[in-house]
XYZ file of N, CA, C and O in Angstrom:
660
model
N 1.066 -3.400 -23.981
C 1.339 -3.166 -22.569
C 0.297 -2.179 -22.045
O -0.052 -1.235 -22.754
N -0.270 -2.393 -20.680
C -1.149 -1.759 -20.438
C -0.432 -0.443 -19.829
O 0.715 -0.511 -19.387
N -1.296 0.951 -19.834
C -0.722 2.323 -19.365
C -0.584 1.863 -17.887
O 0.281 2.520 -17.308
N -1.133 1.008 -17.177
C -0.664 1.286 -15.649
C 0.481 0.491 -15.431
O 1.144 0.578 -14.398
N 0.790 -0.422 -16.527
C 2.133 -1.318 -16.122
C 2.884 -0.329 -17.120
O 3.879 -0.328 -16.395
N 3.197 0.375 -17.992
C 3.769 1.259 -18.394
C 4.235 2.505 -17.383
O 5.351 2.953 -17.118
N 3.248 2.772 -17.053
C 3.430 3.777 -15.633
C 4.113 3.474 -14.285
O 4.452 4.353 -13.494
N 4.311 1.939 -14.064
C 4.753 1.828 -13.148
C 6.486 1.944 -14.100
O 7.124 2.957 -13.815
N 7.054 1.121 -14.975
C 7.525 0.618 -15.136
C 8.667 1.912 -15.452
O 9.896 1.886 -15.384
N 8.021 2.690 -15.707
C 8.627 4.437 -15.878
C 9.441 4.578 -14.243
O 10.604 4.728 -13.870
N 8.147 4.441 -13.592
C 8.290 4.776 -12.051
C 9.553 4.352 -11.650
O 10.454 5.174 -11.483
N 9.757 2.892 -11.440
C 10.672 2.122 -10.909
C 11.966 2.387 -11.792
O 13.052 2.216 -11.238
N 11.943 2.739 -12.948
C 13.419 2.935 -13.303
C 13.764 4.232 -13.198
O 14.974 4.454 -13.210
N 12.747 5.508 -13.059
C 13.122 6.812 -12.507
C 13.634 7.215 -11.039
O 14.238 8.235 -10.708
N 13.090 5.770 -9.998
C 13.405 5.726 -8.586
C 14.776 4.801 -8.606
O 15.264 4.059 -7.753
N 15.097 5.083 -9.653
C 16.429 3.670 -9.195
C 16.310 2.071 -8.975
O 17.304 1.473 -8.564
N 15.236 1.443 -9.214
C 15.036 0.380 -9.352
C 15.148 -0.361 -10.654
O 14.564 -0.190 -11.724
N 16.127 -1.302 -10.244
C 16.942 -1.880 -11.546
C 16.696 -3.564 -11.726
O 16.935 -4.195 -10.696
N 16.427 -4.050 -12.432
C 16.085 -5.388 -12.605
C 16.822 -6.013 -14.003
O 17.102 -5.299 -14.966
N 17.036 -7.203 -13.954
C 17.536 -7.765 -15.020
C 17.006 -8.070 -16.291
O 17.396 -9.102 -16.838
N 16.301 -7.450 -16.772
C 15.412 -7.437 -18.409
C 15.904 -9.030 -19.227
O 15.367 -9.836 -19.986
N 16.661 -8.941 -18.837
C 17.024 -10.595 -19.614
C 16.635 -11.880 -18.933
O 16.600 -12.952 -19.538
N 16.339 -11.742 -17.644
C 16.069 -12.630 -16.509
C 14.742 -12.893 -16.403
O 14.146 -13.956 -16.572
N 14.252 -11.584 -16.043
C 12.967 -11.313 -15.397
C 11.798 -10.768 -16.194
O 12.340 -9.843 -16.800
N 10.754 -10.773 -16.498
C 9.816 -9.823 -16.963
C 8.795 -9.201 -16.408
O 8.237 -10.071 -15.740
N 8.207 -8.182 -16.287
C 6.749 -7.580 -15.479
C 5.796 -7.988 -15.932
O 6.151 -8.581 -16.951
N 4.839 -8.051 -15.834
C 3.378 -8.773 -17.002
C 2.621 -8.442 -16.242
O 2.649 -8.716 -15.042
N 1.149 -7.266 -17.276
C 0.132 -7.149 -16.916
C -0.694 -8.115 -16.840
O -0.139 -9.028 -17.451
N -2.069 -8.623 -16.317
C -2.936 -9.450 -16.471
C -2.420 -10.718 -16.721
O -2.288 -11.347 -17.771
N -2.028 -11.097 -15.019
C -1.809 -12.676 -14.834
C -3.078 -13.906 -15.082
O -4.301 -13.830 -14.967
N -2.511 -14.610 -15.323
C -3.805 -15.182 -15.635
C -3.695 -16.341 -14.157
O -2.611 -16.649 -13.663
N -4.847 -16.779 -13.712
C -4.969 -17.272 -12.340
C -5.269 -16.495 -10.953
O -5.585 -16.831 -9.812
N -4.993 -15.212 -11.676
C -4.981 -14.248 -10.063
C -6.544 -13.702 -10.414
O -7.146 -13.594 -11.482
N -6.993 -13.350 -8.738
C -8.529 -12.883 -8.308
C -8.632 -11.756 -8.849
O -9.642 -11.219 -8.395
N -8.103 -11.084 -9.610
C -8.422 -9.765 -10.008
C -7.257 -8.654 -10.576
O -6.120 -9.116 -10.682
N -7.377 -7.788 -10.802
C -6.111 -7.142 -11.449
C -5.315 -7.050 -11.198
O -5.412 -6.353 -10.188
N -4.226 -7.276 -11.373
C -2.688 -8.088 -10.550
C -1.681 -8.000 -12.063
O -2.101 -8.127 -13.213
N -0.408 -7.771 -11.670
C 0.913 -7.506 -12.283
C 1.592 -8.823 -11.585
O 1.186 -9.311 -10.530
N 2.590 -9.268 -12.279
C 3.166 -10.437 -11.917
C 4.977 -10.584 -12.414
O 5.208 -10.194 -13.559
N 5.991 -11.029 -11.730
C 7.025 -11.085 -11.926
C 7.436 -12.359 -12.920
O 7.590 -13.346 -12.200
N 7.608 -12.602 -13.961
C 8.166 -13.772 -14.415
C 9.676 -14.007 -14.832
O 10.291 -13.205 -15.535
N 10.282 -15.321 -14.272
C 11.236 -15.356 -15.079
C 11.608 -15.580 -16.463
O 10.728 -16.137 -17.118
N 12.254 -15.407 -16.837
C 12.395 -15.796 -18.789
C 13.357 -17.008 -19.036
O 13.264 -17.704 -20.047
N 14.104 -17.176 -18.247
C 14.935 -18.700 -18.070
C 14.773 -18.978 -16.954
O 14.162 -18.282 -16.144
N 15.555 -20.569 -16.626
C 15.479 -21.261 -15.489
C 17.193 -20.058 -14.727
O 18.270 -19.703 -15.206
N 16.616 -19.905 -13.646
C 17.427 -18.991 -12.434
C 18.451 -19.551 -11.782
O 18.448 -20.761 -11.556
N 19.210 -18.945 -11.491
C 20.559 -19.728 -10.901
C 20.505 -19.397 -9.351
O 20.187 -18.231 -9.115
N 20.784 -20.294 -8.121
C 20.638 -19.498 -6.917
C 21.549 -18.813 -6.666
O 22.700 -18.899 -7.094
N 20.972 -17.852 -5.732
C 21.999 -16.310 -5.437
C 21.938 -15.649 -6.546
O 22.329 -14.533 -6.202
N 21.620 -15.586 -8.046
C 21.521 -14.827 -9.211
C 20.757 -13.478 -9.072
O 19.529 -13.391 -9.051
N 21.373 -12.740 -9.007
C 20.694 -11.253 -8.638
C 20.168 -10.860 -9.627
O 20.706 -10.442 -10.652
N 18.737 -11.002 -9.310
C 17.753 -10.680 -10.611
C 17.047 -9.036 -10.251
O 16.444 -8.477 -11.166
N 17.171 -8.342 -8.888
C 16.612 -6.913 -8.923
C 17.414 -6.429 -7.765
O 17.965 -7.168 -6.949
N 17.440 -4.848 -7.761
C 17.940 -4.193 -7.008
C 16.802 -2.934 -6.651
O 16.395 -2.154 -7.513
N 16.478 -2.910 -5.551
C 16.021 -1.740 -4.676
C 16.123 -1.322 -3.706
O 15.892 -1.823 -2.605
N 16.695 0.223 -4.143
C 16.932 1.443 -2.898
C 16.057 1.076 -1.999
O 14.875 0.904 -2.299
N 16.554 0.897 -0.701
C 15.581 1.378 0.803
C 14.648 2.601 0.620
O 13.536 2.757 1.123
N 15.192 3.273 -0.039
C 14.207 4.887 0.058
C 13.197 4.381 -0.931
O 12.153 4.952 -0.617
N 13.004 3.727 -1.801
C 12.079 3.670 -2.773
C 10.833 2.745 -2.046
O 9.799 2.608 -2.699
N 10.917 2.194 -0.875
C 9.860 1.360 -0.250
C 9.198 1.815 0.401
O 9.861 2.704 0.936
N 8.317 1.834 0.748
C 6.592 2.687 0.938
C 6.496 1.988 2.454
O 6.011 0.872 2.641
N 6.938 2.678 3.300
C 7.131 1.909 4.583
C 6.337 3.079 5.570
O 5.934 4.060 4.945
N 6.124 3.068 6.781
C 6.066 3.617 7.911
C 7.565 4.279 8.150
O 7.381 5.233 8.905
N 8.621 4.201 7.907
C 9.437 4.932 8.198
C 9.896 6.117 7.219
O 10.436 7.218 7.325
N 9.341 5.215 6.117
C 9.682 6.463 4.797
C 8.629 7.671 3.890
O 8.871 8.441 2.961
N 7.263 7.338 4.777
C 6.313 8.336 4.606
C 6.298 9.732 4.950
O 6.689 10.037 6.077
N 5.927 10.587 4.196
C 6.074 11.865 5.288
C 4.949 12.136 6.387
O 4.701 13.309 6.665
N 4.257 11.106 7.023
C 3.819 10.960 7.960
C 4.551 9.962 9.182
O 4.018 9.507 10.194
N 6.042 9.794 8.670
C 6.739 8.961 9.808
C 6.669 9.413 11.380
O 6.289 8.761 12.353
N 7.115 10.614 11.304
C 7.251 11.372 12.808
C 6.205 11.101 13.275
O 6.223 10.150 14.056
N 4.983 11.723 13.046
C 3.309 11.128 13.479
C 2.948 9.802 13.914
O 2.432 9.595 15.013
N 3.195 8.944 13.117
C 2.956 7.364 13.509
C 4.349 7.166 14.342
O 4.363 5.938 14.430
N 5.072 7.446 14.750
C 6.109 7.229 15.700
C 5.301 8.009 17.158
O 4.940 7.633 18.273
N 5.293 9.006 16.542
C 4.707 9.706 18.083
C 3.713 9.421 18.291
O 3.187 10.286 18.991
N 2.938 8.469 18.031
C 1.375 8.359 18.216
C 1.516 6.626 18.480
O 0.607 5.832 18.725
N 2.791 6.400 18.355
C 3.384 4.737 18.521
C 2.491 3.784 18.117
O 2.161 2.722 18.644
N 2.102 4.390 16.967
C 1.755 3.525 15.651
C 2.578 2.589 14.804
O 3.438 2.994 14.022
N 2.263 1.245 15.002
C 3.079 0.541 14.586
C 2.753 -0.485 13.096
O 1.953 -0.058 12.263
N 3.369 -1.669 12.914
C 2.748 -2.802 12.182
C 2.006 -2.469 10.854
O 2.291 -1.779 9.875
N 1.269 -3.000 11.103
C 0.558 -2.883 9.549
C -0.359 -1.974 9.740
O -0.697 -1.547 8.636
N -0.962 -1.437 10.626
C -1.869 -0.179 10.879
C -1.248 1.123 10.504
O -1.715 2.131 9.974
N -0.240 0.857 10.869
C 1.264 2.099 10.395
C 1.358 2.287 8.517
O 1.420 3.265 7.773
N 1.328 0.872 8.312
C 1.431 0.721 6.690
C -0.031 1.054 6.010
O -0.027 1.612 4.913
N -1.081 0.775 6.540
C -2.070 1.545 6.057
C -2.292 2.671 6.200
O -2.811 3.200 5.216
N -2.110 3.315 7.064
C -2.035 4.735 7.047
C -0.904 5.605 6.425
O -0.940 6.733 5.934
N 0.231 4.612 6.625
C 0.773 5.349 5.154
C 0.270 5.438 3.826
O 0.120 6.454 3.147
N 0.002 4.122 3.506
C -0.356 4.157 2.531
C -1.383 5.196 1.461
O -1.331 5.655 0.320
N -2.362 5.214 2.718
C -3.727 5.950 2.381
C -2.934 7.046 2.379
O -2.426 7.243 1.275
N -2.644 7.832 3.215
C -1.893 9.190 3.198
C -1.122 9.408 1.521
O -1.526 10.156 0.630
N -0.067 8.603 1.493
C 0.580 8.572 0.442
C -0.272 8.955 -1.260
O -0.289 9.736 -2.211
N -0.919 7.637 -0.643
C -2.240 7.632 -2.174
C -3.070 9.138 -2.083
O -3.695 9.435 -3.102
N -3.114 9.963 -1.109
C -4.143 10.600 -1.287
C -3.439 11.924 -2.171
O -4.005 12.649 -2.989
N -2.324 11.957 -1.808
C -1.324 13.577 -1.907
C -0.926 13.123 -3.550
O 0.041 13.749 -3.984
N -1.552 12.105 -4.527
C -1.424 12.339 -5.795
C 0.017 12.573 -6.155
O 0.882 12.208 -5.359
N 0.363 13.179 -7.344
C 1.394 13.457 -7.745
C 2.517 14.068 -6.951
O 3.667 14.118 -7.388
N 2.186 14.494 -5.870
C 3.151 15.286 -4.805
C 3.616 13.762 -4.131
O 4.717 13.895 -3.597
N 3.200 12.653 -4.032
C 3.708 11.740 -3.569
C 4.756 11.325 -4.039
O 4.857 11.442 -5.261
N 5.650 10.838 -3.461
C 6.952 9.870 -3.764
C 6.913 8.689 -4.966
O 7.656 8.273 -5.855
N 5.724 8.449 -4.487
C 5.614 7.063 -4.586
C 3.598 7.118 -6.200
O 3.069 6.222 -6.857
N 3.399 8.110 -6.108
C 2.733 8.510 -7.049
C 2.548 7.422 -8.384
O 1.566 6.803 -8.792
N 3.632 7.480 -8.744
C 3.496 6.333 -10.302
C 3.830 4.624 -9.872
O 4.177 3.876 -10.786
N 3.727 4.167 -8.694
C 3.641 3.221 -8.127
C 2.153 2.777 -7.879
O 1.520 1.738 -8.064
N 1.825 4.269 -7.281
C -0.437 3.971 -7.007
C -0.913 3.889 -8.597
O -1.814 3.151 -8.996
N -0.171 4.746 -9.386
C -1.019 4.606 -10.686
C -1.169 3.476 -11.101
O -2.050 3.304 -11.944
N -0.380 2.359 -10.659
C -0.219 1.090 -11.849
C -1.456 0.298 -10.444
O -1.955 -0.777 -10.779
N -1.830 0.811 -9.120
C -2.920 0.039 -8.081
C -4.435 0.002 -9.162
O -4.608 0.511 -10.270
N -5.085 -0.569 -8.561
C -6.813 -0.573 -8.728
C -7.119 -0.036 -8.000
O -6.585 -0.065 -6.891
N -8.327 0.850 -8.365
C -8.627 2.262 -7.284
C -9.244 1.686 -6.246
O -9.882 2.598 -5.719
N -9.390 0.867 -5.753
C -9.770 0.629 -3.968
C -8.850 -0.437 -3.377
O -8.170 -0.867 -4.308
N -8.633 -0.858 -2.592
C -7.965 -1.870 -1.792
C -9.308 -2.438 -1.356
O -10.309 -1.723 -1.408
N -9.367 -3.643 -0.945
C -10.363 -4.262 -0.353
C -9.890 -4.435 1.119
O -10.194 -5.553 1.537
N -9.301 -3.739 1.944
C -8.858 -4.293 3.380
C -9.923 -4.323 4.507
O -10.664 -3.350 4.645
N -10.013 -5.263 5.211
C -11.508 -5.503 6.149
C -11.462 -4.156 6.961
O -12.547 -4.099 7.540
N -10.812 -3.190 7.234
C -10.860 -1.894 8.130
C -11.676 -1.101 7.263
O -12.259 -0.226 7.905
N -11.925 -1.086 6.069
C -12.276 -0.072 5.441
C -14.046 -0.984 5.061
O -14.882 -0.486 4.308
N -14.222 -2.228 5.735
C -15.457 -2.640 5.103
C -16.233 -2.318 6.173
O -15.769 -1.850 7.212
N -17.659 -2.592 5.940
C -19.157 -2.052 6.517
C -19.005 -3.454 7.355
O -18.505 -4.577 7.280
N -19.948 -2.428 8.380
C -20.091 -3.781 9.581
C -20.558 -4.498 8.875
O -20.050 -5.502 9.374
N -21.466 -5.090 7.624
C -22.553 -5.803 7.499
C -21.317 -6.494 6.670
O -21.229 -7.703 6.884
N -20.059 -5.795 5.499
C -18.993 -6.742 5.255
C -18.436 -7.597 6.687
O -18.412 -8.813 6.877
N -18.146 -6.841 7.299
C -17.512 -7.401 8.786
C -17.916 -8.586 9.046
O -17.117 -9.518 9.127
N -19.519 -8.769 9.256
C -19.961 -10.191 10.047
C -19.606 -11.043 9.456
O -19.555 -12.125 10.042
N -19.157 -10.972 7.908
C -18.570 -12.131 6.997
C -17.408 -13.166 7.646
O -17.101 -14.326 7.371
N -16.708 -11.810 9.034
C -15.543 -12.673 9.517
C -15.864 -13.190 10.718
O -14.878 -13.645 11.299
N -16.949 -13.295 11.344
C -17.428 -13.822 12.438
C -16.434 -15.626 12.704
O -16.205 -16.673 12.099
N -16.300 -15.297 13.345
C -15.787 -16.345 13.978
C -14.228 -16.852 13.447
O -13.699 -17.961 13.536
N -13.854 -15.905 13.013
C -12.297 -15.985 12.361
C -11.266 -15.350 13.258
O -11.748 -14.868 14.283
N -9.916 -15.231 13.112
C -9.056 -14.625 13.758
C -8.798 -13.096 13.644
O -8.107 -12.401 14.389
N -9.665 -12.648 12.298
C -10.119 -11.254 12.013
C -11.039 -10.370 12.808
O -11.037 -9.151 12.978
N -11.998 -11.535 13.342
C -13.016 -10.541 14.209
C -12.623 -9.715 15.042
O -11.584 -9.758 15.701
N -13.587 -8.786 15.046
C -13.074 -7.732 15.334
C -12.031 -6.659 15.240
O -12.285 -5.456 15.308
N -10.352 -7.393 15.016
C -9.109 -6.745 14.422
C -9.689 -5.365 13.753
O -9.242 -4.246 14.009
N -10.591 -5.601 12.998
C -10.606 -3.992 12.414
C -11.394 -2.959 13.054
O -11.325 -1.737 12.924
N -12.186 -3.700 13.796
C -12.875 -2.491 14.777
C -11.710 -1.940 15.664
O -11.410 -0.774 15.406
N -11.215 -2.361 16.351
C -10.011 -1.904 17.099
C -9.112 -1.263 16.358
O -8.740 -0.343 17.086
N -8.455 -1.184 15.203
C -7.936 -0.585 14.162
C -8.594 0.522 13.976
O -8.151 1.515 14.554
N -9.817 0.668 13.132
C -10.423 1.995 13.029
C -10.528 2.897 14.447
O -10.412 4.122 14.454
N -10.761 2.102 15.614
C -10.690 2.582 17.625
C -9.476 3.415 17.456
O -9.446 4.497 18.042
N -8.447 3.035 16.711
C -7.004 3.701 17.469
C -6.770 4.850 16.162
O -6.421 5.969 16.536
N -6.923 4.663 14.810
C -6.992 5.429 13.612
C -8.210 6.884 13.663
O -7.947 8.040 13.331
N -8.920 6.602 13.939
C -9.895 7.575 13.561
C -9.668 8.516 14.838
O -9.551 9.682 14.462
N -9.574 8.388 16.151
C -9.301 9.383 16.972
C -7.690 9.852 16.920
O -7.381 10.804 17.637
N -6.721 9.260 16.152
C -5.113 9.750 15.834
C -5.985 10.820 14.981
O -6.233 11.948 15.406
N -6.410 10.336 13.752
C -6.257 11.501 12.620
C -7.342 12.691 12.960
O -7.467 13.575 12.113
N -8.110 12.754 14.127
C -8.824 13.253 14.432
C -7.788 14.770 14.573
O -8.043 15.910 14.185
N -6.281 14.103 15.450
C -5.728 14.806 16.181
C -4.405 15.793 14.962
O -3.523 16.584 15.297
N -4.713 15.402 13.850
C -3.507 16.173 12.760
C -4.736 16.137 11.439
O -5.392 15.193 11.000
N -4.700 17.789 11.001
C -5.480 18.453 9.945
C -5.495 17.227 8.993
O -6.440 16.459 8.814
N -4.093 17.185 8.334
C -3.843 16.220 7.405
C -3.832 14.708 7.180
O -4.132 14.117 6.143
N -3.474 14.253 8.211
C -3.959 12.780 8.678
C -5.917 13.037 8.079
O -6.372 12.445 7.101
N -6.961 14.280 9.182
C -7.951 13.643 9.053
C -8.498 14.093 7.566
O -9.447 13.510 7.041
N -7.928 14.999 7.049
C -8.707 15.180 5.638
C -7.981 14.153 4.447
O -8.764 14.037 3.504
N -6.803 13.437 4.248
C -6.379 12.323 3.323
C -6.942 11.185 3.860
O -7.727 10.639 3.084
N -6.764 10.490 5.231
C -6.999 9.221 5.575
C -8.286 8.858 6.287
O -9.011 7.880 6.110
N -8.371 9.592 6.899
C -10.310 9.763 7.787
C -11.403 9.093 6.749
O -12.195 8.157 6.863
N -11.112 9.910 5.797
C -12.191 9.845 4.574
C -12.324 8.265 4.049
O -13.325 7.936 3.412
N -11.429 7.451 4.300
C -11.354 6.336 3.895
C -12.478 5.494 4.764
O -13.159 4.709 4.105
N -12.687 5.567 5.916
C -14.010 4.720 6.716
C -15.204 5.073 5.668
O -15.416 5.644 4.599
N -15.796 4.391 6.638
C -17.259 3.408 6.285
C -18.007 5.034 7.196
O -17.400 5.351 8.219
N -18.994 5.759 6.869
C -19.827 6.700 7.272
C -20.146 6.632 8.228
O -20.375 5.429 8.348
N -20.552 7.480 9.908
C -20.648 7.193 10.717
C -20.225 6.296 11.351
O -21.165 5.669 11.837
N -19.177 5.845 11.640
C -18.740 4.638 11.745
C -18.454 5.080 13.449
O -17.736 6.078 13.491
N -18.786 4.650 14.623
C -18.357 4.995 15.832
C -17.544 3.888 16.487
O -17.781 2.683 16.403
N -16.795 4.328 16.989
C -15.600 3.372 17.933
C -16.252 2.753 19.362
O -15.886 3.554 20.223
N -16.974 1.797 19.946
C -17.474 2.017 20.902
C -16.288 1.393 22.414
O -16.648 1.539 23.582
């Protein structure tokens, strides 16, 4: 078993997350997936309605359950821009995070198009992406401008000079 699926696997049963070990299994290194990826399998054929996991609301890595909630509320930050900036926030505060042995079992970058170089960007030319992340970084980088902590955990995540025009 690999230490980051070990690490998670600590995680989730120290947060109260309970799953059926006889049902279900975790598995490092799926085979078929683009890159380092954990995967749920069943171990028999499933019955419907068969309650194979249980998780606390508090244990989910949301916009409401960050300790940057109040902020992205008052700054009426919403959607998935909300969830990345939790996220990043979350990931940055290390072991003081909640959610800490959850990032350990991640791969150290996310690939999300907000965080790529214009010259990644033009890749989406003519997609339903264009642009989406310029406008994203437009509304992100002048919020965290406006809270110490927002701009020294999540700021840092852009592309260098990066200007909003």
């Amino acid at each position: 078993m690999s230490s980051g699926l070990s690490r998670l696997l600590d995680w989730l049963k120290s947060v109260g997350i309970w799953w059926d070990e006889s049902l279900v299994e975790i598995r490092a290194e799926c085979s078929g997936c683009s890159g380092p990826a954990l995967g749920v399998f069943a171990l028999q054929d499933l019955k419907e309605n068969q309650l194979l996991c249980m998780i606390p609301r508090t244990t989910i890595l949301s916009p409401c359950t960050t300790q940057l909630a109040r902020i992205l509320e008052q700054e009426k930050l919403g959607g998935g821009l909300a969830l990345t900036i939790a996220v990043m926030y979350e990931a940055s505060l290390g072991a003081a995070s909640r959610w800490a042995g959850y990032f350990a079992s991640l791969p150290s970058r996310e690939y999300l198009p907000m965080f790529w170089t214009d010259e990644e960007l033009s890749l989406l030319a003519g997609t339903a992406l264009e642009g989406k992340s310029q406008e994203d970084r437009c509304v992100t980088i002048p919020t965290c401008s406006l809270y110490p902590n927002l701009r020294k955990n999540v700021a840092c995540g852009f592309p260098r000079n990066h200007i909003c025009s």
